[in-house]
Amino acid sequence: MSLASLSTAARIPPYLFNTDHRQRVLAQLRSKATGLEKYIYLNGLKERDPNLFYEVLLGNMLEIVPILYTPTVGDACSNYSHIWRRPEGLYVTIESKGHIREVLRTWPAQQASRIAVVTDGSRILGLGDLGANGLPISIGKLDLYVAGAGVKPTTTVPICLDLGTNTQRFLEDPLYLGVRRRRPDTAEMDEFMHEFMEAMTEVFPQLLVQFEDFSTDNAFRYLEVFRNQYRVFNDDIQGTGSVVLSGFFNAARLSAAAAGTPVTDQRILFFGAGSAGIGVAKQLLSFFTLQGLSVEEAKARIWTVDSKGLITADRKGLQEHKKFFARTDYDGPALTKLEDVIAHVKPTALLGLSTVRNAFTENVVRQMSSLNTRPIIFPLSNPVSLCEVDYEDAIKWTNGSVIFASGSPYKPLEYEGKHYEPGQGNNMYIFPGIGLGSILAKARHVTDSMVEQASIALSGSLTEEEKAAQLVYPRLVRIRDISCQIALAVIRAAQKDNVDENKLFRNLSDQALLEYIKAKQWQPTTLSSQLPRL
Ligand SMILES: NC(=O)C1=CN([C@@H]2O[C@H](COP(=O)(O)OP(=O)(O)OC[C@H]3O[C@@H](n4cnc5c(N)ncnc54)[C@H](O)[C@@H]3O)[C@@H](O)[C@H]2O)C=CC1
Ligand SMILES: CC(=O)C(=O)O
Ligand SMILES: [Mg+2]
């Protein structure tokens, strides 16, 4: 008898009904030797059984998020042309300039699509220009929209703009997936981007666009050009700013309580002044202004450092985005060593967005420790291989006093008989909620106040137990609930700014709206309900 002639019931072996597929998936996943193999396995599972994939993801966030997202998604991107299995996501190449609309129309469910993550692959995490290999970052972020906010998978659109790459090893790699050319000049790229955004709005009328991992100049430029025209936000600038502000509220409270000083006495030093560093610095202005300081007073409490040292206004050829925080109160010799900058600034907080692995050396960390009862040290560069300092070292060198959050995850640890739990200062805590709120409110734009209110909602979402454990971010397993609270704050801010096209929520109480948002979250159906009845 051929297999095809067997009845469906007969083809399904009996064990399917008395074991839990989720356990089988986890056992298979855990048998893989490397992160990359785990990524490939999960990618295959998503194709075979998306429902089961999301069930396993939702039930095992702490184990699986670091595979689909930072750090392992960094390996997946770096190797994407080699591990590629099947088309997933949408490539829009520079060669389609002039007919981008037709390319977008090949995507199914155009009317139903709600959220696109769009990268041009030019600065993937801290890994540089990965060209067309950047697609997994869009896919990973959208997996977090599904897992973290309950956005329906079929309404998500991962996009990689394949504009070429300036990374020679990809241009020479016979397996490289992308177009084999160097990146366009600014004029050609601008033309492409304008056509792309116009076409996106036409083809996907309900869609919110999240710009992801564009190189710094383009990240700032396209945010400014498009933010008042389209439904768009930049995750690296606004999402990161919002998430770090949130953790900083909680960290400053802990550090001020330990030192017995006012919270506004914070002096913040940024190591790294790219889209993320400056995006966060700008957002941290509100840490001070929300407590009554002026913007000038807030700015005076922030210092920025790039690869040339402390950024001062008298430096020749300073890039536009660095000018705002350039110091005018220092005219000594250039301070190029981090230790010298710290000695000059005497910061309470040191934030790393530099992509420089181990830049926060033992000397640097001990220096911070000698200046502060509880130093705030946030090494935020991704993936882990580019993190400014490992958690264990930060704990050891501060004798446990550090208030720590990193961009990529670290595990809790024991040190001299005490338990320590790190924070993860990653925009993954905030963009799902910003996106969900914007989608539900049908916000025409993502305003500054929506981003700020998202941050305040996240910082206020700590439970009593999390506060007692001195965490600065809530536990990841609660992300769906947290995203609802963030979405509520985002919707209210959209209403205040009058950018909400959906006015229906205006008459709902916070409680009713929160319940509505929760009820709207997509849930994977259980596997057994999918199997044919016998
Ligand atoms: N935790 C989070 O949620 C996020 C983290 N990031 C991470 O932030 C990092 C930076 O991203 P972008 O700002 O977009 O990149 P970027 O390349 O524009 O910025 C890097 C900055 O670091 C500075 N830098 C480089 N080498 C240095 C050195 N030796 N000493 C001092 N400064 C140095 C550069 O001058 C530049 O200002 C990446 O690793 C990225 O993964 C980005 C977004 C979100
Ligand atoms: C987290 C993130 O968006 C980044 O590292 O670029
Ligand atoms: Mg990013």
Coordinates of C-alpha atoms and ligand atoms in Angstrom, one line a residue:
M1 CA 0.0 0.0 0.0
S2 CA 1.4 3.4 -0.9
L3 CA 1.8 6.1 1.7
A4 CA -0.6 8.4 -0.1
S5 CA -3.4 5.8 0.1
L6 CA -3.1 5.6 3.9
S7 CA -5.7 7.5 5.8
T8 CA -4.6 10.7 7.5
A9 CA -5.3 9.0 10.9
A10 CA -3.2 6.0 10.0
R11 CA -0.2 8.1 8.9
I12 CA -0.1 10.0 12.3
P13 CA 1.8 7.7 14.7
P14 CA 0.1 7.2 18.0
Y15 CA 2.9 8.9 20.0
L16 CA 1.8 12.2 18.6
F17 CA -1.2 12.1 20.8
N18 CA 0.5 11.2 24.1
T19 CA 3.6 13.4 24.0
D20 CA 3.9 17.1 23.9
H21 CA 5.5 18.4 20.7
R22 CA 6.9 21.3 22.6
Q23 CA 9.0 19.0 24.7
R24 CA 10.2 17.2 21.6
V25 CA 11.1 20.6 20.0
L26 CA 13.1 21.6 23.1
A27 CA 14.9 18.3 23.2
Q28 CA 15.9 18.6 19.5
L29 CA 16.8 22.3 20.0
R30 CA 19.0 21.5 23.0
S31 CA 20.8 18.7 21.1
K32 CA 22.3 21.2 18.6
A33 CA 25.9 22.1 19.4
T34 CA 26.1 25.8 18.4
G35 CA 23.9 28.8 18.5
L36 CA 23.8 29.0 14.7
E37 CA 22.6 25.4 14.4
K38 CA 19.8 26.2 16.9
Y39 CA 18.9 29.2 14.8
I40 CA 18.7 27.1 11.7
Y41 CA 16.6 24.5 13.5
L42 CA 14.1 27.1 14.8
N43 CA 13.9 28.6 11.3
G44 CA 13.0 25.3 9.9
L45 CA 10.4 24.7 12.6
K46 CA 8.8 28.1 11.8
E47 CA 8.4 27.0 8.2
R48 CA 7.0 23.6 9.1
D49 CA 4.7 24.6 11.9
P50 CA 4.6 28.4 12.7
N51 CA 2.0 27.8 15.4
L52 CA 4.3 25.4 17.3
F53 CA 7.2 27.7 16.8
Y54 CA 5.5 30.6 18.5
E55 CA 4.1 28.3 21.2
V56 CA 7.6 27.2 22.1
L57 CA 9.0 30.7 21.8
L58 CA 6.3 32.1 24.1
G59 CA 6.8 29.4 26.7
N60 CA 10.6 29.6 26.7
M61 CA 11.5 33.2 26.1
L62 CA 14.7 33.3 28.2
E63 CA 16.1 30.4 26.2
I64 CA 14.9 31.2 22.7
V65 CA 15.0 35.0 22.4
P66 CA 18.8 35.0 22.6
I67 CA 18.8 32.6 19.5
L68 CA 16.3 34.5 17.3
Y69 CA 17.6 37.8 18.5
T70 CA 20.9 39.1 19.9
P71 CA 23.4 37.6 20.3
T72 CA 22.8 34.6 17.9
V73 CA 20.9 36.6 15.2
G74 CA 24.3 38.4 14.7
D75 CA 25.9 35.0 13.7
A76 CA 22.8 34.3 11.5
C77 CA 23.2 37.6 9.7
S78 CA 27.0 37.3 9.3
N79 CA 26.5 33.8 7.7
Y80 CA 23.1 34.3 6.1
S81 CA 24.1 33.7 2.5
H82 CA 25.6 30.4 3.6
I83 CA 22.8 29.2 5.9
W84 CA 19.9 30.4 3.7
R85 CA 17.2 27.7 3.2
R86 CA 14.2 29.4 1.7
P87 CA 12.8 32.8 0.8
E88 CA 11.5 34.6 3.8
G89 CA 10.9 38.3 4.0
L90 CA 11.0 40.8 1.1
Y91 CA 14.1 42.0 -0.6
V92 CA 13.8 45.3 -2.4
T93 CA 16.9 45.8 -4.5
I94 CA 18.4 49.0 -5.8
E95 CA 17.8 47.6 -9.3
S96 CA 14.1 47.8 -8.7
K97 CA 14.3 51.6 -8.5
G98 CA 11.6 53.0 -10.8
H99 CA 9.2 50.0 -10.1
I100 CA 9.4 49.4 -6.4
R101 CA 5.6 49.5 -6.2
E102 CA 5.4 46.3 -8.3
V103 CA 8.0 44.5 -6.1
L104 CA 6.0 45.4 -3.0
R105 CA 2.8 44.1 -4.6
T106 CA 4.3 40.6 -4.7
W107 CA 3.8 40.4 -0.9
P108 CA 0.6 38.7 0.2
A109 CA -2.0 40.3 2.5
Q110 CA -1.2 43.9 1.7
Q111 CA -4.3 45.3 3.2
A112 CA -3.9 43.3 6.4
S113 CA -0.2 44.1 7.0
R114 CA 0.4 46.2 10.0
I115 CA 4.1 46.4 10.8
A116 CA 7.3 46.2 8.7
V117 CA 10.8 46.2 10.0
V118 CA 13.0 47.6 7.3
T119 CA 16.8 47.5 7.3
D120 CA 19.3 48.3 4.6
G121 CA 21.9 46.0 6.3
S122 CA 24.4 48.8 6.6
R123 CA 25.0 48.6 10.4
I124 CA 23.7 45.3 11.7
L125 CA 24.0 45.3 15.5
G126 CA 27.6 46.4 15.9
L127 CA 28.8 44.1 13.1
G128 CA 28.9 46.7 10.3
D129 CA 27.8 46.5 6.7
L130 CA 26.4 43.1 6.1
G131 CA 24.4 44.1 3.0
A132 CA 21.7 41.6 2.0
N133 CA 22.7 39.4 4.9
G134 CA 20.8 41.8 7.2
L135 CA 17.4 40.3 6.6
P136 CA 17.4 38.1 9.8
I137 CA 17.5 41.2 12.0
S138 CA 14.1 42.3 10.5
I139 CA 12.8 38.8 11.0
G140 CA 14.0 38.6 14.6
K141 CA 12.5 41.9 15.5
L142 CA 9.2 40.8 14.1
D143 CA 9.3 37.6 16.0
L144 CA 9.5 39.8 19.1
Y145 CA 6.5 41.7 17.9
V146 CA 4.6 38.5 17.8
A147 CA 6.0 37.0 21.1
G148 CA 6.3 40.3 23.0
A149 CA 3.3 42.2 21.9
G150 CA 0.9 39.6 20.4
V151 CA 0.9 41.1 16.9
K152 CA -0.4 38.5 14.4
P153 CA 2.4 36.8 12.5
T154 CA 0.7 37.2 9.1
T155 CA 0.5 41.0 9.5
T156 CA 4.2 41.4 9.8
V157 CA 6.5 42.2 6.9
P158 CA 10.3 41.7 7.2
I159 CA 12.1 43.8 4.6
C160 CA 15.8 44.1 3.6
L161 CA 16.7 46.9 1.2
D162 CA 19.4 45.3 -0.9
L163 CA 21.3 48.4 -2.0
G164 CA 24.7 46.7 -2.4
T165 CA 27.5 46.5 0.2
N166 CA 30.8 48.1 0.8
T167 CA 32.1 44.9 2.5
Q168 CA 34.6 43.4 0.1
R169 CA 34.4 39.8 1.4
F170 CA 30.7 39.6 0.5
L171 CA 31.3 41.0 -2.9
E172 CA 33.8 38.3 -3.5
D173 CA 31.7 35.5 -1.9
P174 CA 30.2 33.3 -4.6
L175 CA 27.3 32.5 -2.3
Y176 CA 26.5 36.1 -1.4
L177 CA 22.7 36.6 -1.9
G178 CA 22.7 40.3 -2.6
V179 CA 23.3 42.5 -5.6
R180 CA 27.0 42.6 -6.3
R181 CA 27.8 46.3 -6.2
R182 CA 29.0 48.9 -3.8
R183 CA 26.4 51.1 -2.0
P184 CA 24.9 54.0 -3.9
D185 CA 25.9 57.7 -3.2
T186 CA 23.6 59.8 -1.1
A187 CA 21.6 61.3 -4.1
E188 CA 20.8 57.8 -5.5
M189 CA 20.0 56.4 -2.1
D190 CA 17.7 59.4 -1.3
E191 CA 15.8 58.9 -4.6
F192 CA 15.4 55.2 -3.8
M193 CA 14.2 55.9 -0.2
H194 CA 11.6 58.4 -1.3
E195 CA 10.2 56.1 -3.9
F196 CA 10.2 53.2 -1.4
M197 CA 8.3 55.1 1.3
E198 CA 5.8 56.4 -1.2
A199 CA 5.2 52.9 -2.6
M200 CA 5.0 51.4 0.9
T201 CA 2.2 53.8 1.9
E202 CA 0.3 53.0 -1.3
V203 CA 0.7 49.2 -1.2
F204 CA 0.4 48.8 2.6
P205 CA -2.1 51.5 3.6
Q206 CA -2.2 50.5 7.3
L207 CA 1.4 49.8 7.8
L208 CA 3.8 51.2 10.5
V209 CA 7.5 51.2 9.4
Q210 CA 10.3 50.5 11.9
F211 CA 13.7 51.6 10.5
E212 CA 16.4 49.2 11.8
D213 CA 20.1 49.2 11.7
F214 CA 20.7 51.9 9.1
S215 CA 24.2 53.4 9.3
T216 CA 24.2 56.4 11.5
D217 CA 24.0 59.4 9.0
N218 CA 21.2 57.7 7.1
A219 CA 19.4 56.7 10.3
F220 CA 19.2 60.3 11.5
R221 CA 18.5 61.7 8.0
Y222 CA 15.6 59.4 7.1
L223 CA 14.0 59.7 10.5
E224 CA 13.9 63.5 10.1
V225 CA 12.8 63.4 6.5
F226 CA 10.0 60.9 6.9
R227 CA 8.7 61.1 10.5
N228 CA 6.2 63.9 9.8
Q229 CA 5.2 62.4 6.5
Y230 CA 4.7 58.7 7.2
R231 CA 3.9 56.2 10.0
V232 CA 7.6 55.5 10.8
F233 CA 10.0 55.4 13.7
N234 CA 13.7 54.5 14.1
D235 CA 14.3 51.7 16.6
D236 CA 18.0 52.4 17.1
I237 CA 17.5 56.1 17.8
Q238 CA 14.0 56.3 19.4
G239 CA 13.5 52.7 20.7
T240 CA 16.9 52.6 22.3
G241 CA 16.5 56.1 23.7
S242 CA 13.2 55.1 25.2
V243 CA 14.4 51.8 26.7
V244 CA 17.5 53.3 28.2
L245 CA 15.6 56.3 29.7
S246 CA 13.3 53.8 31.3
G247 CA 16.1 51.7 32.9
F248 CA 17.9 54.9 33.9
F249 CA 14.9 56.1 35.9
N250 CA 15.2 53.0 38.0
A251 CA 19.0 52.9 38.1
A252 CA 19.2 56.6 39.2
R253 CA 16.8 55.9 42.0
L254 CA 19.0 53.1 43.3
S255 CA 22.2 55.0 42.9
A256 CA 20.8 58.2 44.5
A257 CA 19.4 56.2 47.4
A258 CA 22.8 54.6 48.0
A259 CA 24.7 57.9 47.8
G260 CA 22.1 60.0 49.6
T261 CA 22.1 62.5 46.8
P262 CA 19.2 64.0 44.7
V263 CA 18.5 61.9 41.6
T264 CA 19.1 65.0 39.4
D265 CA 22.8 65.0 40.5
Q266 CA 23.4 62.4 37.8
R267 CA 26.4 63.0 35.5
I268 CA 26.2 60.8 32.4
L269 CA 29.1 59.8 30.2
F270 CA 28.4 58.2 26.8
F271 CA 31.1 56.1 25.3
G272 CA 30.0 56.0 21.6
A273 CA 28.2 58.8 19.8
G274 CA 26.5 57.1 16.9
S275 CA 22.8 56.8 16.2
A276 CA 22.3 54.8 19.4
G277 CA 24.5 56.9 21.6
I278 CA 23.2 60.2 20.5
G279 CA 19.6 58.9 20.3
V280 CA 19.8 57.8 23.9
A281 CA 21.6 61.0 25.1
K282 CA 18.8 63.1 23.5
Q283 CA 16.1 60.9 25.2
L284 CA 17.9 61.1 28.5
L285 CA 17.5 64.9 28.5
S286 CA 13.9 64.1 29.6
F287 CA 15.2 62.3 32.7
F288 CA 16.2 65.8 33.9
T289 CA 13.5 67.9 32.3
L290 CA 10.7 65.7 33.7
Q291 CA 12.2 66.6 37.1
G292 CA 12.1 70.3 36.5
L293 CA 15.5 71.1 35.0
S294 CA 15.8 73.1 31.8
V295 CA 17.1 71.6 28.6
E296 CA 20.3 73.6 29.0
E297 CA 20.7 72.3 32.6
A298 CA 20.0 68.8 31.4
K299 CA 22.5 69.0 28.5
A300 CA 25.2 70.2 31.0
R301 CA 24.9 66.8 32.7
I302 CA 25.7 64.8 29.6
W303 CA 29.1 64.2 28.0
T304 CA 29.8 62.2 24.8
V305 CA 32.9 60.4 23.6
D306 CA 33.7 59.0 20.2
S307 CA 36.7 57.2 18.7
K308 CA 38.6 60.5 18.9
G309 CA 37.8 61.1 22.6
L310 CA 35.7 63.6 24.5
I311 CA 33.6 65.5 22.0
T312 CA 34.2 69.2 22.2
A313 CA 32.6 72.0 20.1
D314 CA 36.0 73.2 18.9
R315 CA 36.8 70.0 17.1
K316 CA 37.2 70.5 13.4
G317 CA 34.7 68.7 11.0
L318 CA 32.4 67.5 13.7
Q319 CA 29.5 65.5 12.3
E320 CA 26.1 67.1 12.5
H321 CA 24.6 64.6 15.0
K322 CA 27.5 65.1 17.5
K323 CA 27.2 68.9 17.7
F324 CA 24.3 69.2 20.2
F325 CA 26.2 67.5 23.1
A326 CA 29.7 68.8 22.1
R327 CA 31.2 70.5 25.2
T328 CA 31.9 74.1 25.2
D329 CA 33.4 74.1 28.8
Y330 CA 36.6 72.3 28.1
D331 CA 39.5 73.8 26.2
G332 CA 42.5 71.7 27.5
P333 CA 44.4 69.1 25.4
A334 CA 42.1 66.5 23.7
L335 CA 41.0 63.9 26.2
T336 CA 41.4 60.7 24.2
K337 CA 41.7 58.0 26.9
L338 CA 38.5 56.9 28.6
E339 CA 40.3 57.0 32.1
D340 CA 41.2 60.7 31.5
V341 CA 37.7 61.6 30.4
I342 CA 36.3 59.9 33.5
A343 CA 38.8 61.7 35.7
H344 CA 37.6 65.0 34.1
V345 CA 33.8 64.3 34.1
K346 CA 33.5 62.3 37.4
P347 CA 30.4 60.5 36.0
T348 CA 27.8 58.7 38.0
A349 CA 26.8 56.7 35.0
L350 CA 28.9 55.2 32.1
L351 CA 26.9 54.1 29.0
G352 CA 28.6 52.1 26.2
L353 CA 27.3 52.3 22.6
S354 CA 30.6 52.0 20.9
T355 CA 30.9 48.5 19.5
V356 CA 34.2 48.2 21.3
R357 CA 34.6 44.9 23.1
N358 CA 36.0 45.2 26.7
A359 CA 36.4 49.0 26.4
F360 CA 35.4 49.2 30.0
T361 CA 38.6 47.8 31.4
E362 CA 39.2 46.8 35.0
N363 CA 40.8 50.3 35.5
V364 CA 37.8 52.0 34.1
V365 CA 35.3 50.0 36.2
R366 CA 37.3 50.5 39.4
Q367 CA 37.6 54.2 38.7
M368 CA 33.8 54.4 38.4
S369 CA 33.5 52.4 41.6
S370 CA 35.9 54.7 43.4
L371 CA 33.7 57.7 42.4
N372 CA 30.3 56.3 43.3
T373 CA 28.7 54.2 46.0
R374 CA 26.8 52.4 43.3
P375 CA 28.1 53.2 39.8
I376 CA 25.7 52.9 36.9
I377 CA 27.4 51.0 34.1
F378 CA 25.4 50.0 31.0
P379 CA 27.5 48.3 28.3
L380 CA 24.8 48.4 25.6
S381 CA 26.7 47.4 22.4
N382 CA 25.4 44.2 20.7
P383 CA 26.0 41.4 20.2
V384 CA 27.8 40.0 23.3
S385 CA 31.1 39.8 21.3
L386 CA 31.1 43.6 21.2
C387 CA 29.9 44.3 24.7
E388 CA 32.0 46.9 26.6
V389 CA 32.2 44.7 29.7
D390 CA 31.0 41.3 30.8
Y391 CA 28.6 41.1 33.8
E392 CA 30.9 38.9 35.8
D393 CA 33.8 41.4 35.5
A394 CA 31.6 44.4 36.3
I395 CA 30.4 42.6 39.5
K396 CA 33.9 41.5 40.5
W397 CA 35.5 44.9 39.9
T398 CA 32.9 46.8 41.8
N399 CA 32.5 44.3 44.6
G400 CA 28.9 43.8 43.6
S401 CA 27.9 47.5 43.8
V402 CA 27.4 48.1 40.1
I403 CA 23.9 48.8 38.7
F404 CA 24.2 47.0 35.4
A405 CA 22.3 46.6 32.2
S406 CA 23.7 45.3 28.9
G407 CA 22.4 45.3 25.4
S408 CA 22.7 41.5 25.0
P409 CA 21.7 39.0 27.7
Y410 CA 23.8 37.8 30.6
K411 CA 22.9 35.2 33.1
P412 CA 22.3 35.9 36.8
L413 CA 25.3 34.9 39.0
E414 CA 26.5 34.2 42.5
Y415 CA 29.4 36.3 43.8
E416 CA 30.8 35.9 47.3
G417 CA 27.6 34.2 48.5
K418 CA 25.2 36.7 47.0
H419 CA 22.9 36.4 44.1
Y420 CA 23.1 39.1 41.3
E421 CA 20.7 39.6 38.4
P422 CA 21.7 41.7 35.4
G423 CA 19.3 44.0 33.4
Q424 CA 19.0 43.8 29.7
G425 CA 18.8 47.4 28.3
N426 CA 17.7 46.5 24.8
N427 CA 15.0 48.2 22.7
M428 CA 13.2 44.8 22.5
Y429 CA 11.4 45.8 25.7
I430 CA 10.0 48.9 24.1
F431 CA 9.5 48.6 20.3
P432 CA 6.8 45.9 20.6
G433 CA 4.7 48.2 22.8
I434 CA 5.3 51.3 20.8
G435 CA 4.4 49.4 17.6
L436 CA 1.3 47.8 19.2
G437 CA 0.0 51.1 20.5
S438 CA 0.7 52.9 17.3
I439 CA -1.1 50.2 15.2
L440 CA -4.1 50.0 17.4
A441 CA -4.5 53.8 17.6
K442 CA -3.8 53.9 13.8
A443 CA -1.4 56.7 14.7
R444 CA -0.5 58.9 11.7
H445 CA 2.9 59.6 13.2
V446 CA 5.0 58.3 16.1
T447 CA 5.5 61.5 18.2
D448 CA 8.2 62.3 20.8
S449 CA 5.6 62.2 23.5
M450 CA 4.5 58.6 22.4
V451 CA 8.2 57.5 22.8
E452 CA 8.6 59.3 26.1
Q453 CA 5.4 57.9 27.6
A454 CA 6.4 54.4 26.5
S455 CA 9.5 54.8 28.5
I456 CA 7.7 56.0 31.6
A457 CA 5.3 53.1 31.3
L458 CA 8.1 50.6 31.1
S459 CA 10.0 52.0 34.0
G460 CA 6.8 52.0 36.1
S461 CA 6.0 48.4 35.2
L462 CA 8.3 46.8 37.8
T463 CA 6.5 44.6 40.4
E464 CA 7.3 44.9 44.1
E465 CA 9.3 41.7 43.9
E466 CA 11.4 43.1 40.9
K467 CA 12.0 46.3 42.9
A468 CA 13.0 44.4 45.9
A469 CA 15.5 42.4 43.7
Q470 CA 16.8 45.9 42.6
L471 CA 16.1 45.2 39.0
V472 CA 16.1 48.1 36.5
Y473 CA 14.0 46.3 33.9
P474 CA 11.1 43.9 34.4
R475 CA 11.6 40.2 33.8
L476 CA 11.3 39.2 30.2
V477 CA 8.7 36.5 30.8
R478 CA 6.2 39.3 31.6
I479 CA 6.8 41.1 28.2
R480 CA 3.3 40.6 26.9
D481 CA 1.7 42.3 29.9
I482 CA 4.3 45.0 29.8
S483 CA 3.8 45.6 26.1
C484 CA 0.1 46.2 26.9
Q485 CA 0.9 48.8 29.5
I486 CA 3.3 50.5 27.1
A487 CA 0.7 50.3 24.3
L488 CA -1.9 52.0 26.6
A489 CA 0.5 54.8 27.3
V490 CA 1.4 55.2 23.6
I491 CA -2.3 55.3 22.6
R492 CA -3.0 58.0 25.3
A493 CA -0.1 60.1 24.1
A494 CA -1.2 59.7 20.4
Q495 CA -4.6 61.0 21.5
K496 CA -3.1 64.0 23.2
D497 CA -1.0 64.8 20.1
N498 CA -4.1 64.2 18.0
V499 CA -2.4 61.7 15.7
D500 CA -4.8 58.9 16.4
E501 CA -7.0 58.1 13.4
N502 CA -8.9 55.5 15.4
K503 CA -10.9 57.7 17.8
L504 CA -12.8 54.8 19.3
F505 CA -10.5 54.5 22.3
R506 CA -11.0 58.0 23.5
N507 CA -14.1 57.1 25.4
L508 CA -12.7 54.0 27.1
S509 CA -11.3 54.0 30.6
D510 CA -7.7 53.0 31.0
Q511 CA -8.9 49.7 32.5
A512 CA -11.2 49.0 29.7
L513 CA -8.6 49.9 27.1
L514 CA -6.0 47.7 28.8
E515 CA -8.4 44.8 28.7
Y516 CA -9.2 45.5 25.0
I517 CA -5.5 45.5 24.1
K518 CA -4.9 42.2 26.0
A519 CA -7.8 40.6 24.3
K520 CA -6.5 41.6 20.9
Q521 CA -3.1 39.9 21.4
W522 CA -2.6 37.0 19.1
Q523 CA -2.2 33.6 20.7
P524 CA -0.9 30.5 19.0
T525 CA -3.6 27.8 19.0
T526 CA -2.5 24.6 20.8
L527 CA -1.2 21.9 18.6
S528 CA -3.7 19.3 19.5
S529 CA -6.5 21.5 18.1
Q530 CA -4.7 21.4 14.7
L531 CA -4.6 17.6 14.5
P532 CA -7.3 15.8 12.6
R533 CA -9.9 14.1 14.8
L534 CA -9.8 10.3 14.7
Ligands
LIG1 N1 21.0 48.0 23.5 C1 20.3 48.4 22.5 O1 19.1 48.3 22.6 C2 21.0 48.9 21.3 C3 22.3 48.8 21.1 N2 22.9 49.3 20.0 C4 24.3 49.0 19.8 O2 25.0 50.2 19.8 C5 26.2 50.1 19.1 C6 26.4 51.3 18.3 O3 25.4 51.5 17.3 P1 25.4 52.8 16.4 O4 25.4 54.0 17.3 O5 24.3 52.8 15.4 O6 26.8 52.6 15.7 P2 27.8 53.7 15.2 O7 28.9 52.9 14.5 O8 27.2 54.8 14.5 O9 28.4 54.3 16.6 C7 29.5 53.8 17.2 C8 30.1 55.0 18.0 O10 31.2 54.5 18.8 C9 32.3 55.3 18.6 N3 33.5 54.5 18.8 C10 34.0 53.6 17.9 N4 35.2 53.1 18.4 C11 35.5 53.8 19.5 C12 36.5 53.8 20.4 N5 37.6 53.0 20.2 N6 36.5 54.7 21.5 C13 35.4 55.5 21.6 N7 34.4 55.5 20.8 C14 34.4 54.7 19.8 C15 32.2 55.8 17.2 O11 33.0 57.0 17.0 C16 30.7 56.1 17.1 O12 30.4 57.4 17.7 C17 26.0 48.8 18.3 O13 26.8 47.8 18.9 C18 24.6 48.4 18.4 O14 24.4 47.0 18.5 C19 22.2 49.9 19.0 C20 20.8 50.1 19.2 C21 20.1 49.5 20.3
LIG2 C1 19.3 46.1 19.6 C2 19.5 46.9 18.4 O1 18.5 47.3 17.8 C3 20.8 47.0 17.9 O2 21.8 46.5 18.5 O3 20.9 47.5 16.8
MG3 MG 19.1 47.9 15.9

